[in-house]
Amino acid sequence: MEKRLIKKETLAGIVGELAGKMRVCAPMKAEDQVLFRILEAGEKPLVDFANTKNAPKNFLFPRTETLLKFTRTGKGMVRAGEPEEGEKTLLFGVRPCDARSFTLLDMLFDQEKYKDPYYIDKRAKTTIVAIACVHPPYTTCFCTSVGGSPVDSVGVDLLLTDLGNEYLAEFLTPKGEELLAAFGGSPAGAEAEKAKEGIAARAAGEIASHIPAHEIKPILDTHFEDPFWNTLHQKCLACGTCTYLCPTCHCFDISDEVKRDDGIRIRNWDSCMFPMFTKETSGHNPRSSQKERWRQRVMHKFRYYPDNFNAIACVGCGRCVMACPVNLDIRKIVTDIAKI
Amino acid sequence: MENVEKKLREEAKGLLAEKKVDVVVGYEKGTLPLTATPCFITTPEEADRLVWNPFCVLNLAKFVHDLLDQHHEAQKRVKPEARRKKVVGVVARGCTSRSLVIQLQEKQYGKDEIVILGVPCGGYLDGKKLAALAGGEEVREGALSEGKIVVKTVSGERQAALKDLLADNCLVCHFNQPVIADIQTGEVAPVAEAEKEYDPVTAFENLPPEARWAYFEKEMAKCIRCTACRNVCPSCYCRICFAEQSQPRWVDIGADASDTQLFQLMRMYHMVGRCVDCGSCTAVCPMGVDLRKFLKKLDKDAFEMFGHRAGVSLEEPAPLGAYRETDGEEFIFEPKAGG
């Protein structure tokens, strides 16, 4: 693995220059928020930010994507072209938690039994450049409780760690190494390595939120019916804020949109928090209230995903904690379940 | 405020102990600094969790409606002789009480099914203004004392007067006291600058149509269709929202800009004469969409054309729900520019 030192002040410019050559998605200021968006050629991304309001999953698993096109003919509906293929993309400024979320999405969309060609195509064409959290950006961060860490390199192609005046750039994968020429820099020695180790230990120690995420699996296994679920959901608005901002939530709905003779079949984000999510054509809804929907959300992340893929479907970014309009705090929920 | 909180807890305790209510919907301390969150108190012992302070943001009438609606539905499956009444106690400020009035007017439940614990209100803390005070950094700690908000962020301590951080709707509120209440817990809070209520709308109306439309498009482009605005709104209680109807399908679920615009436009038009400007939709929006600008315009129209303020009295129905011979019709025959 190649390791380089890159002068801090040059980083935004390097990425801005790349934006002229390929599709670059990066954190940018949007009024009072920081959001991922596609950069214009030469546009410099933010390099000094806490984390983005939205998760970067939109670039691999878009909120809406076309699966196929069709048109009406004398012989009925026929296919009228395939969706556009994914573009080579650089996803810059991802935090280690969010980079890890892609490996969790891979487990589902790119498994032995089922392959999702739309996701796999975009994933293969996307290079992930992550910026390690030298200081955890929020007190609500809990990555260390769910298997991550502030300087984690899981799911990352090129990891940048701020050493003070320079970034330590670790080109971790062949995709990352393709960026060697663009990023330049000077070879990094053992000293930089040591500095990074120090940062890693200190940053992990600075994580302020800890939850018993692994401990609740056996409790969930045996407490599908428990009075705990009766009150948990009471204040939930049944909006999709938590699931739409979550880097690992991946449920979708497919619908057709037709204008005169031409139509598209689109896949859209859906949310287990929505009453419509499981509503059947007959009108029957197997998850008839928000109680069942909340139980599903918790079970999916902390029981079914571990059952299916041996991993918790949460990376501890804390977005849902900060954005939930009624302060339904997943940290408290998991802690409360551990007490059952 | 401490006295109000103390009285509130006592009253809630009493109501629950005497079984006059099944549940009290109120606010408790949140898990993040300077927040309070809705809570459901069902035993006298839990009543001490109740708080009343400027961090209590959401309009609780939404929860009252949902609890009673669910109860009514559940009772349909019970033999008539075995049916029971559920009574919901609710902590209500001015805007919450107005939403309760609207729900009562619209016959969602009977007055005997609710007990209103009225609280005086001096306004609530605006999330965006607090974030601006913190310079976009995370608020790690926060405190309110003697009308001052002090926050600690990673780069240090900052402070501001609470009145400078109140939500815009609170700054121009006419209703610092509930319009109806069964129990009053405190004194009249100072009245805000209510006469300036429609100033920002008037300024917006004076912009050229292109500029207004551009603003609408810009704001709607932020929307991720999480529907938090609709779901928190006490006046938005349709069992099946038009946005989810499939025969016909009014709004598609994709990310097409026109679908999002239509969803918001139609939702807002359902609010004419029914919006109490509680600010909950704006407060819950994760993307910071300025919904209030448009809702306030509709509110202004309802006020100017029909002299109506939503939910002010049980006797006065919403303008679009009643007919009067004196109803204006100029807006049909002689529409004003900007009207």
XYZ file of C-alpha atoms in Angstrom:
679
model
C 0.000 0.000 0.000
C 1.286 3.420 -0.990
C 1.378 6.117 1.682
C 1.971 9.762 0.943
C 1.987 13.092 2.710
C -0.118 15.798 1.103
C 0.117 19.465 2.042
C -3.094 20.506 3.701
C -3.741 23.633 1.679
C -3.503 21.738 -1.618
C -6.215 19.146 -0.974
C -9.339 21.120 -1.981
C -7.585 22.255 -5.173
C -6.628 18.699 -6.125
C -10.227 17.569 -5.801
C -11.498 20.658 -7.614
C -9.207 19.866 -10.526
C -10.418 16.260 -10.623
C -13.966 17.591 -10.847
C -13.148 18.803 -14.357
C -12.153 15.282 -15.403
C -14.744 13.080 -13.751
C -17.936 13.165 -11.717
C -16.951 14.254 -8.212
C -19.435 14.261 -5.346
C -18.339 16.090 -2.230
C -19.573 17.998 0.816
C -20.577 21.556 0.019
C -22.222 24.315 1.976
C -25.912 24.731 1.094
C -27.298 27.703 3.017
C -26.889 26.638 6.642
C -26.271 22.958 5.967
C -23.508 20.790 4.565
C -24.739 18.440 1.842
C -23.126 16.096 -0.667
C -23.514 17.278 -4.223
C -21.820 16.995 -7.620
C -19.036 19.547 -8.060
C -18.659 21.798 -11.075
C -15.263 21.709 -12.781
C -12.732 23.481 -10.595
C -15.119 23.875 -7.671
C -13.379 23.243 -4.373
C -15.128 20.997 -1.838
C -15.292 21.599 1.893
C -12.479 19.787 3.652
C -13.137 21.171 7.107
C -16.604 20.152 8.219
C -18.238 17.937 10.841
C -20.365 15.663 8.706
C -22.986 16.073 6.026
C -26.680 16.285 6.839
C -27.476 13.635 4.237
C -25.694 10.311 3.902
C -23.739 9.673 0.695
C -25.797 6.569 -0.135
C -27.724 8.597 -2.724
C -24.833 8.211 -5.188
C -24.927 4.400 -5.096
C -28.566 3.921 -4.248
C -30.348 7.026 -5.565
C -33.561 8.349 -4.104
C -35.092 7.714 -7.502
C -33.517 5.686 -10.282
C -34.779 4.411 -13.602
C -34.753 0.634 -13.932
C -36.172 0.397 -17.438
C -38.073 2.333 -20.071
C -41.083 1.154 -22.032
C -43.411 2.417 -24.715
C -46.843 1.571 -26.075
C -47.025 -0.003 -29.509
C -49.733 -1.722 -31.531
C -48.638 -4.957 -29.889
C -48.765 -3.628 -26.331
C -46.029 -2.303 -24.092
C -42.482 -3.036 -25.201
C -39.137 -2.195 -23.692
C -37.765 1.022 -25.047
C -34.218 1.231 -23.857
C -32.139 0.598 -20.809
C -31.325 3.077 -18.044
C -28.185 5.110 -18.419
C -25.086 3.356 -17.149
C -23.333 4.683 -14.081
C -20.496 7.161 -14.518
C -17.035 6.874 -13.056
C -17.391 8.778 -9.811
C -15.185 10.074 -7.054
C -16.986 10.299 -3.744
C -14.877 12.675 -1.704
C -15.060 13.678 1.940
C -16.863 10.642 3.256
C -16.481 10.003 6.984
C -15.275 6.537 8.046
C -18.735 5.647 9.397
C -20.327 6.437 6.045
C -17.631 4.546 4.146
C -18.361 1.543 6.330
C -22.036 1.847 5.451
C -21.208 0.904 1.850
C -19.789 -2.438 2.977
C -23.075 -3.031 4.827
C -25.070 -2.166 1.697
C -22.794 -4.505 -0.329
C -23.879 -7.406 1.884
C -27.434 -6.926 0.725
C -27.152 -5.669 -2.843
C -24.156 -7.784 -3.858
C -24.657 -11.155 -2.222
C -24.228 -14.626 -3.600
C -27.905 -15.319 -3.958
C -29.148 -11.957 -5.198
C -27.265 -9.401 -7.222
C -28.576 -5.906 -7.756
C -27.043 -4.818 -11.079
C -27.942 -1.133 -10.629
C -26.146 -0.838 -7.306
C -23.237 -3.068 -8.312
C -22.599 -1.026 -11.464
C -22.418 2.254 -9.533
C -20.403 0.712 -6.715
C -17.785 -0.635 -9.139
C -17.418 2.777 -10.759
C -17.160 4.740 -7.513
C -13.965 5.521 -5.651
C -14.368 6.412 -1.989
C -12.061 9.045 -0.533
C -12.606 9.308 3.204
C -11.409 11.875 5.709
C -10.706 10.307 9.091
C -12.245 11.916 12.168
C -9.244 13.276 14.053
C -11.812 14.471 16.575
C -15.257 12.857 16.530
C -17.440 15.597 15.013
C -20.419 15.152 17.335
C -21.083 14.016 20.880
C -23.830 11.866 19.361
C -21.262 9.808 17.374
C -21.181 6.181 18.518
C -19.245 4.377 15.766
C -17.076 2.486 18.272
C -20.182 0.797 19.716
C -21.211 -0.723 16.381
C -17.865 -1.978 15.121
C -16.345 1.139 13.579
C -13.833 3.740 14.657
C -13.089 7.398 13.888
C -10.128 6.450 11.647
C -11.611 3.227 10.267
C -10.542 2.359 6.721
C -13.223 -0.265 6.010
C -14.885 0.506 2.693
C -12.364 3.228 1.898
C -10.179 3.428 -1.236
C -8.145 6.427 -0.144
C -8.037 7.473 3.505
C -6.872 10.947 4.482
C -5.832 11.666 8.057
C -5.095 15.208 9.176
C -1.691 15.222 10.885
C -1.605 18.972 11.467
C 0.142 20.503 8.469
C -0.255 17.555 6.167
C -2.656 14.771 5.378
C -1.443 11.216 5.574
C -2.894 9.687 2.401
C -3.251 5.913 2.428
C -3.995 4.482 -1.014
C -5.663 1.327 0.225
C -7.043 -0.349 -2.901
C -6.290 -0.495 -6.635
C -9.078 2.081 -7.137
C -7.376 4.293 -4.596
C -4.002 3.846 -6.289
C -5.453 5.186 -9.535
C -5.537 8.533 -7.743
C -1.804 8.526 -6.944
C -0.856 10.789 -9.815
C -3.614 13.296 -9.108
C -2.900 13.526 -5.397
C 0.892 13.588 -5.703
C 2.546 14.360 -2.385
C 5.729 13.014 -0.871
C 6.350 9.517 0.525
C 5.222 9.113 4.136
C 7.598 7.603 6.653
C 7.269 5.732 9.923
C 6.842 9.005 11.779
C 3.572 9.773 10.007
C 2.434 6.242 10.710
C 3.116 6.718 14.394
C 1.359 10.060 14.467
C -1.701 8.415 12.945
C -1.702 5.667 15.548
C -1.705 8.296 18.260
C -4.592 10.116 16.617
C -6.552 6.875 16.239
C -6.272 6.034 19.929
C -7.102 9.542 21.076
C -10.046 9.967 18.691
C -11.594 6.668 19.777
C -11.209 7.811 23.376
C -13.050 11.030 22.562
C -16.198 9.219 21.440
C -18.745 10.381 24.005
C -21.693 8.065 23.279
C -21.585 4.365 23.990
C -24.444 1.949 23.463
C -24.745 -1.796 24.167
C -25.447 -2.527 20.488
C -24.024 -6.047 20.507
C -25.596 -7.018 23.812
C -29.185 -6.557 22.674
C -29.192 -9.259 19.975
C -30.049 -12.156 22.358
C -32.709 -9.985 24.017
C -34.306 -9.134 20.679
C -34.214 -12.836 19.749
C -36.560 -13.659 22.605
C -38.556 -10.441 23.066
C -40.558 -9.987 19.897
C -43.605 -9.735 22.147
C -42.696 -7.490 25.036
C -44.496 -4.568 26.707
C -41.456 -2.458 25.793
C -42.735 -2.142 22.222
C -46.115 -0.822 23.422
C -44.830 2.625 24.324
C -41.603 3.069 22.364
C -43.297 4.465 19.276
C -45.854 6.760 20.919
C -44.318 10.063 19.952
C -43.081 8.920 16.521
C -44.538 11.070 13.724
C -44.169 8.259 11.183
C -42.087 10.515 8.980
C -39.108 9.209 7.061
C -36.425 11.522 8.421
C -34.434 8.801 10.222
C -34.525 6.332 7.351
C -33.887 8.905 4.620
C -30.847 10.363 6.373
C -29.552 6.941 7.478
C -26.523 5.701 5.541
C -27.558 2.045 5.876
C -31.347 2.100 5.394
C -32.023 0.677 1.979
C -35.686 -0.245 1.614
C -37.233 0.710 -1.688
C -40.450 0.749 -3.647
C -40.859 0.327 -7.396
C -43.445 2.193 -9.433
C -44.240 2.991 -13.042
C -44.633 6.518 -14.321
C -46.348 6.845 -17.655
C -46.771 9.924 -19.786
C -48.930 9.233 -22.839
C -47.228 6.304 -24.597
C -43.905 6.379 -22.795
C -43.171 5.097 -19.370
C -40.377 4.452 -16.976
C -40.102 1.998 -14.150
C -38.442 3.721 -11.219
C -37.061 2.550 -7.926
C -37.508 4.969 -5.019
C -36.463 5.089 -1.411
C -39.159 3.862 0.910
C -39.323 3.866 4.682
C -40.477 1.254 7.188
C -41.786 4.196 9.223
C -44.469 4.943 6.624
C -47.871 3.308 7.211
C -48.049 2.605 3.469
C -44.811 0.624 3.537
C -46.438 -2.768 4.154
C -49.998 -1.977 3.136
C -51.325 -4.643 0.825
C -53.625 -4.232 -2.169
C -56.491 -5.759 -0.183
C -56.214 -2.934 2.344
C -54.777 -5.227 4.996
C -51.620 -4.022 6.698
C -49.562 -6.662 8.506
C -47.760 -3.898 10.411
C -50.915 -2.164 11.458
C -49.504 0.454 13.810
C -46.351 2.412 14.481
C -45.557 -0.120 17.212
C -44.943 -2.885 14.676
C -43.068 -0.469 12.408
C -40.683 0.601 15.150
C -40.109 -2.969 16.243
C -39.232 -3.770 12.646
C -36.745 -0.905 12.412
C -34.944 -1.956 15.585
C -35.093 -5.657 14.736
C -33.841 -5.088 11.191
C -30.789 -3.196 12.348
C -29.854 -5.122 15.459
C -31.262 -8.626 14.961
C -32.085 -9.556 11.346
C -28.968 -8.017 9.803
C -26.747 -9.815 12.341
C -28.699 -13.017 11.573
C -28.345 -12.645 7.821
C -24.973 -10.981 7.435
C -23.332 -11.112 10.838
C -23.243 -7.325 11.041
C -25.247 -4.595 12.772
C -26.971 -2.366 10.202
C -25.964 0.858 11.937
C -22.684 2.733 11.656
C -23.192 5.112 14.573
C -23.155 8.348 12.573
C -25.855 9.809 14.817
C -27.778 11.514 12.003
C -31.109 10.065 13.145
C -30.376 11.152 16.712
C -29.777 14.746 15.665
C -32.521 15.021 13.039
C -35.451 13.161 14.601
C -38.163 15.804 15.051
C -39.381 14.177 18.267
C -36.010 13.143 19.697
C -36.624 9.398 19.423
C -33.026 8.607 20.237
C -31.723 5.243 19.028
C -29.004 5.411 21.699
C -31.646 5.500 24.411
C -33.738 2.799 22.725
C -30.808 0.368 22.550
C -29.797 1.187 26.111
C -33.369 0.617 27.309
C -33.617 -2.707 25.476
C -30.436 -3.875 27.202
C -32.248 -3.361 30.521
C -35.181 -5.632 29.605
C -41.829 29.138 34.292
C -40.778 26.966 37.273
C -44.078 27.739 38.960
C -46.016 26.795 35.858
C -44.082 23.542 35.662
C -44.776 22.777 39.324
C -48.477 23.515 38.960
C -48.590 21.485 35.758
C -47.149 18.413 37.468
C -49.568 18.763 40.381
C -52.575 19.119 38.119
C -51.505 16.180 35.941
C -50.903 14.071 39.028
C -54.371 14.933 40.321
C -56.108 14.196 37.025
C -54.402 10.815 36.757
C -54.911 9.894 40.413
C -58.617 10.744 40.218
C -58.808 8.871 36.924
C -60.243 11.924 35.190
C -57.873 11.286 32.306
C -56.269 8.150 30.877
C -53.153 9.904 29.693
C -51.574 13.338 29.811
C -49.742 14.398 26.678
C -46.985 16.815 27.606
C -43.291 17.463 27.236
C -40.298 15.926 29.005
C -36.586 16.666 28.892
C -34.933 15.541 25.652
C -31.661 13.644 25.240
C -29.958 16.539 23.432
C -29.065 19.894 25.044
C -31.820 22.522 25.094
C -34.521 20.145 23.897
C -37.828 18.840 25.171
C -39.760 16.032 23.596
C -43.398 14.898 23.622
C -44.266 12.389 26.341
C -47.278 10.366 27.402
C -47.886 10.208 31.145
C -50.231 7.494 32.372
C -49.543 7.242 36.119
C -49.412 9.953 38.816
C -45.838 8.915 39.686
C -44.601 9.734 36.184
C -46.065 13.236 36.233
C -42.832 14.675 37.601
C -41.269 14.049 34.201
C -43.348 16.893 32.768
C -41.513 20.072 31.893
C -42.607 23.449 30.584
C -39.930 25.679 29.098
C -38.962 27.417 25.814
C -37.593 24.119 24.461
C -41.117 22.704 24.191
C -41.642 23.121 20.469
C -44.157 20.805 18.865
C -47.895 21.322 18.794
C -49.266 18.431 20.863
C -52.779 18.565 19.362
C -51.509 16.157 16.715
C -51.034 13.465 19.345
C -54.416 14.150 20.949
C -56.107 13.611 17.612
C -54.179 10.426 16.862
C -54.781 8.898 20.309
C -58.516 9.534 20.157
C -58.826 8.510 16.535
C -57.099 5.196 17.259
C -59.318 4.713 20.284
C -62.505 5.383 18.299
C -61.394 2.891 15.680
C -60.559 0.251 18.276
C -63.928 0.712 19.973
C -65.724 -0.174 16.759
C -64.597 -3.739 17.322
C -66.115 -3.807 20.804
C -69.767 -4.535 21.617
C -71.660 -1.268 22.254
C -72.303 -2.088 25.913
C -68.608 -2.766 26.499
C -67.320 0.414 24.873
C -65.462 2.845 27.057
C -64.531 6.457 26.810
C -60.925 7.556 26.713
C -60.018 10.982 28.019
C -56.789 12.655 26.980
C -55.217 15.439 28.999
C -53.019 17.780 27.021
C -50.551 20.499 27.854
C -51.654 23.335 25.614
C -50.171 26.715 24.799
C -51.996 29.240 22.642
C -51.356 27.616 19.280
C -51.999 24.100 20.592
C -55.345 25.220 22.031
C -56.290 26.728 18.665
C -55.541 23.413 16.968
C -57.720 21.672 19.539
C -60.503 24.125 18.696
C -60.155 23.309 14.993
C -60.293 19.579 15.697
C -63.362 20.086 17.904
C -65.037 22.228 15.232
C -64.295 19.551 12.694
C -65.936 17.010 15.007
C -62.894 14.802 15.434
C -63.828 14.143 19.066
C -65.996 15.600 21.790
C -65.054 18.233 24.318
C -65.682 15.622 27.027
C -62.835 13.515 25.632
C -60.118 16.052 26.379
C -58.880 17.984 29.401
C -56.867 21.033 28.463
C -54.029 21.968 30.794
C -53.423 25.521 29.643
C -49.937 26.984 29.879
C -48.835 30.576 29.261
C -46.273 30.821 26.488
C -43.555 33.325 25.715
C -42.383 31.504 22.596
C -40.013 28.663 21.872
C -36.393 28.367 20.875
C -35.828 28.217 17.112
C -33.533 25.397 16.004
C -32.068 27.326 13.084
C -31.332 30.411 15.164
C -29.697 28.249 17.820
C -27.574 26.551 15.148
C -26.561 29.984 13.859
C -25.558 31.056 17.373
C -23.393 27.937 17.591
C -21.795 28.908 14.266
C -22.986 25.665 12.694
C -21.100 23.657 15.293
C -22.742 21.058 17.461
C -24.321 22.394 20.644
C -22.526 20.222 23.196
C -23.998 21.808 26.279
C -26.584 24.474 26.780
C -28.319 26.335 29.556
C -31.015 28.935 29.967
C -30.904 31.336 32.857
C -32.297 34.815 33.353
C -33.421 35.097 29.757
C -30.020 34.154 28.362
C -29.087 31.084 26.371
C -25.502 29.924 26.821
C -24.169 27.203 24.544
C -20.883 25.341 24.573
C -19.467 24.136 21.271
C -16.142 22.570 20.391
C -14.637 26.012 19.851
C -15.956 27.701 22.965
C -18.866 29.357 24.657
C -21.410 31.657 23.045
C -24.482 33.357 24.381
C -27.512 35.314 23.280
C -30.733 36.648 24.729
C -33.536 34.090 24.490
C -35.791 36.634 22.804
C -33.323 36.849 19.918
C -33.515 33.101 19.430
C -37.281 32.653 19.503
C -39.016 31.232 16.454
C -40.350 33.801 13.967
C -43.941 32.698 14.514
C -43.568 33.196 18.282
C -42.281 36.731 17.794
C -45.561 37.786 16.171
C -47.937 35.599 18.168
C -51.286 36.998 19.332
C -51.991 34.101 21.651
C -49.692 33.893 24.623
C -52.548 32.260 26.496
C -54.656 29.290 25.402
C -57.974 30.275 23.815
C -59.701 27.516 25.752
C -58.495 25.641 28.832
C -59.987 23.482 31.561
C -57.160 24.233 33.960
C -54.932 27.316 33.856
C -51.446 26.943 35.231
C -49.970 30.401 35.058
C -50.027 34.107 34.493
C -50.283 35.915 31.201
C -46.952 35.924 29.413
C -45.773 39.129 27.722
C -47.384 39.726 24.347
C -45.157 39.548 21.287
C -45.035 42.084 18.457
C -48.230 40.783 16.955
C -48.896 43.847 14.798
C -45.925 42.906 12.605
C -47.432 39.498 11.908
C -47.862 39.871 8.167
C -44.941 42.193 7.379
C -42.703 39.501 5.842
C -45.637 38.210 3.760
C -46.389 41.696 2.485
C -42.743 42.119 1.525
C -42.860 38.786 -0.284
C -46.106 39.710 -2.081
C -44.415 42.813 -3.412
C -41.760 40.806 -5.214
C -42.293 40.155 -8.930
C -43.987 36.802 -9.692
C -40.756 35.378 -11.135
C -38.904 36.061 -7.896
C -41.666 34.493 -5.836
C -41.773 31.426 -8.021
C -37.985 31.155 -7.946
C -38.100 31.205 -4.146
C -40.774 28.517 -4.125
C -38.742 26.334 -6.479
C -35.568 26.837 -4.447
C -37.250 25.910 -1.182
C -39.074 22.909 -2.611
C -35.854 21.587 -4.128
C -34.613 20.979 -0.574
C -37.576 18.744 0.295
C -36.827 15.027 0.609
C -40.508 14.074 0.982
C -40.047 12.591 4.445
C -43.526 14.008 5.191
C -42.551 15.137 8.695
C -44.326 18.468 8.005
C -47.586 16.778 7.161
C -47.360 14.209 9.929
C -46.708 16.728 12.693
C -49.492 19.059 11.568
C -52.585 18.894 13.803
C -54.759 20.026 10.906
C -53.400 17.308 8.591
C -55.223 14.245 9.770
C -56.724 12.616 6.673
C -56.654 8.835 7.108
C -55.389 8.526 3.567
C -53.587 11.602 2.351
C -54.024 12.550 -1.306
C -50.287 12.055 -1.637
C -50.757 8.358 -0.990
C -53.907 7.758 -2.997
C -53.364 5.506 -5.964
C -56.694 5.746 -7.798
C -56.130 8.285 -9.147
C -52.533 8.910 -8.306
C -52.209 12.657 -7.746
C -48.551 12.727 -6.885
C -45.853 10.305 -7.964
C -43.328 9.112 -5.421
C -40.193 9.821 -7.432
C -37.838 12.739 -6.984
C -39.309 14.769 -9.857
C -39.412 18.425 -8.816
C -43.012 18.899 -9.958
C -44.227 16.053 -7.734
C -42.628 17.575 -4.668
C -43.993 21.015 -5.548
C -47.464 19.618 -6.077
C -47.380 17.683 -2.821
C -46.480 20.804 -0.864
C -48.856 23.080 -2.797
C -51.824 20.805 -2.258
C -51.010 20.249 1.389
C -50.716 23.958 2.000
C -53.974 24.773 0.224
C -55.720 22.375 2.593
C -54.556 24.665 5.380
C -56.483 27.802 4.422
C -58.148 29.061 7.585
C -56.880 25.964 9.405
C -53.251 26.891 10.021
C -52.538 28.272 13.502
C -48.925 29.233 12.676
C -47.586 26.951 15.427
C -44.427 26.532 13.365
C -44.258 22.783 13.941
C -43.917 21.934 10.231
C -40.957 24.259 9.885
C -39.425 23.086 13.153
C -39.484 19.388 12.219
C -38.235 19.786 8.647
C -34.832 18.092 8.497
C -33.861 20.058 5.386
C -34.868 23.518 6.586
C -37.572 24.225 3.988
C -39.246 27.595 4.582
C -42.816 26.309 4.583
C -44.028 29.099 6.832
C -43.611 31.782 4.164
C -46.304 30.173 2.014
C -48.582 29.083 4.826
C -48.495 32.562 6.289
C -49.567 33.995 2.944
C -52.645 31.749 2.984
C -53.282 32.726 6.589
C -53.079 36.394 5.635
C -55.581 35.853 2.832
C -57.993 34.110 5.189
C -57.643 37.004 7.626
C -57.966 39.803 5.107
C -60.770 38.318 3.031
C -62.816 36.715 5.771
C -61.606 38.349 8.979
C -60.801 34.853 10.181
C -58.158 33.655 12.580
C -57.885 29.885 12.677
C -59.130 28.156 15.796
C -59.790 31.278 17.842
C -63.298 30.377 18.863
C -65.459 27.271 18.821
C -68.334 29.304 17.426
C -66.540 30.632 14.366
C -66.114 28.035 11.608
C -63.297 28.094 9.064
C -64.086 30.335 6.073
C -63.938 27.539 3.531
C -66.195 25.387 5.696
C -69.056 27.860 5.950
C -71.097 30.143 3.727
C -71.980 33.738 4.517
C -73.801 36.142 2.273
C -71.161 38.725 3.031
C -68.312 36.504 1.806
C -66.046 38.484 -0.482
C -65.872 37.554 -4.139
C -63.475 40.198 -5.423
C -60.709 37.614 -5.518
C -62.689 35.851 -8.247
C -63.747 38.836 -10.314
C -61.013 41.345 -9.601
C -57.922 39.468 -8.510
C -55.148 41.751 -7.294
C -51.652 41.379 -8.604
C -49.850 39.437 -5.944
C -53.138 38.301 -4.435
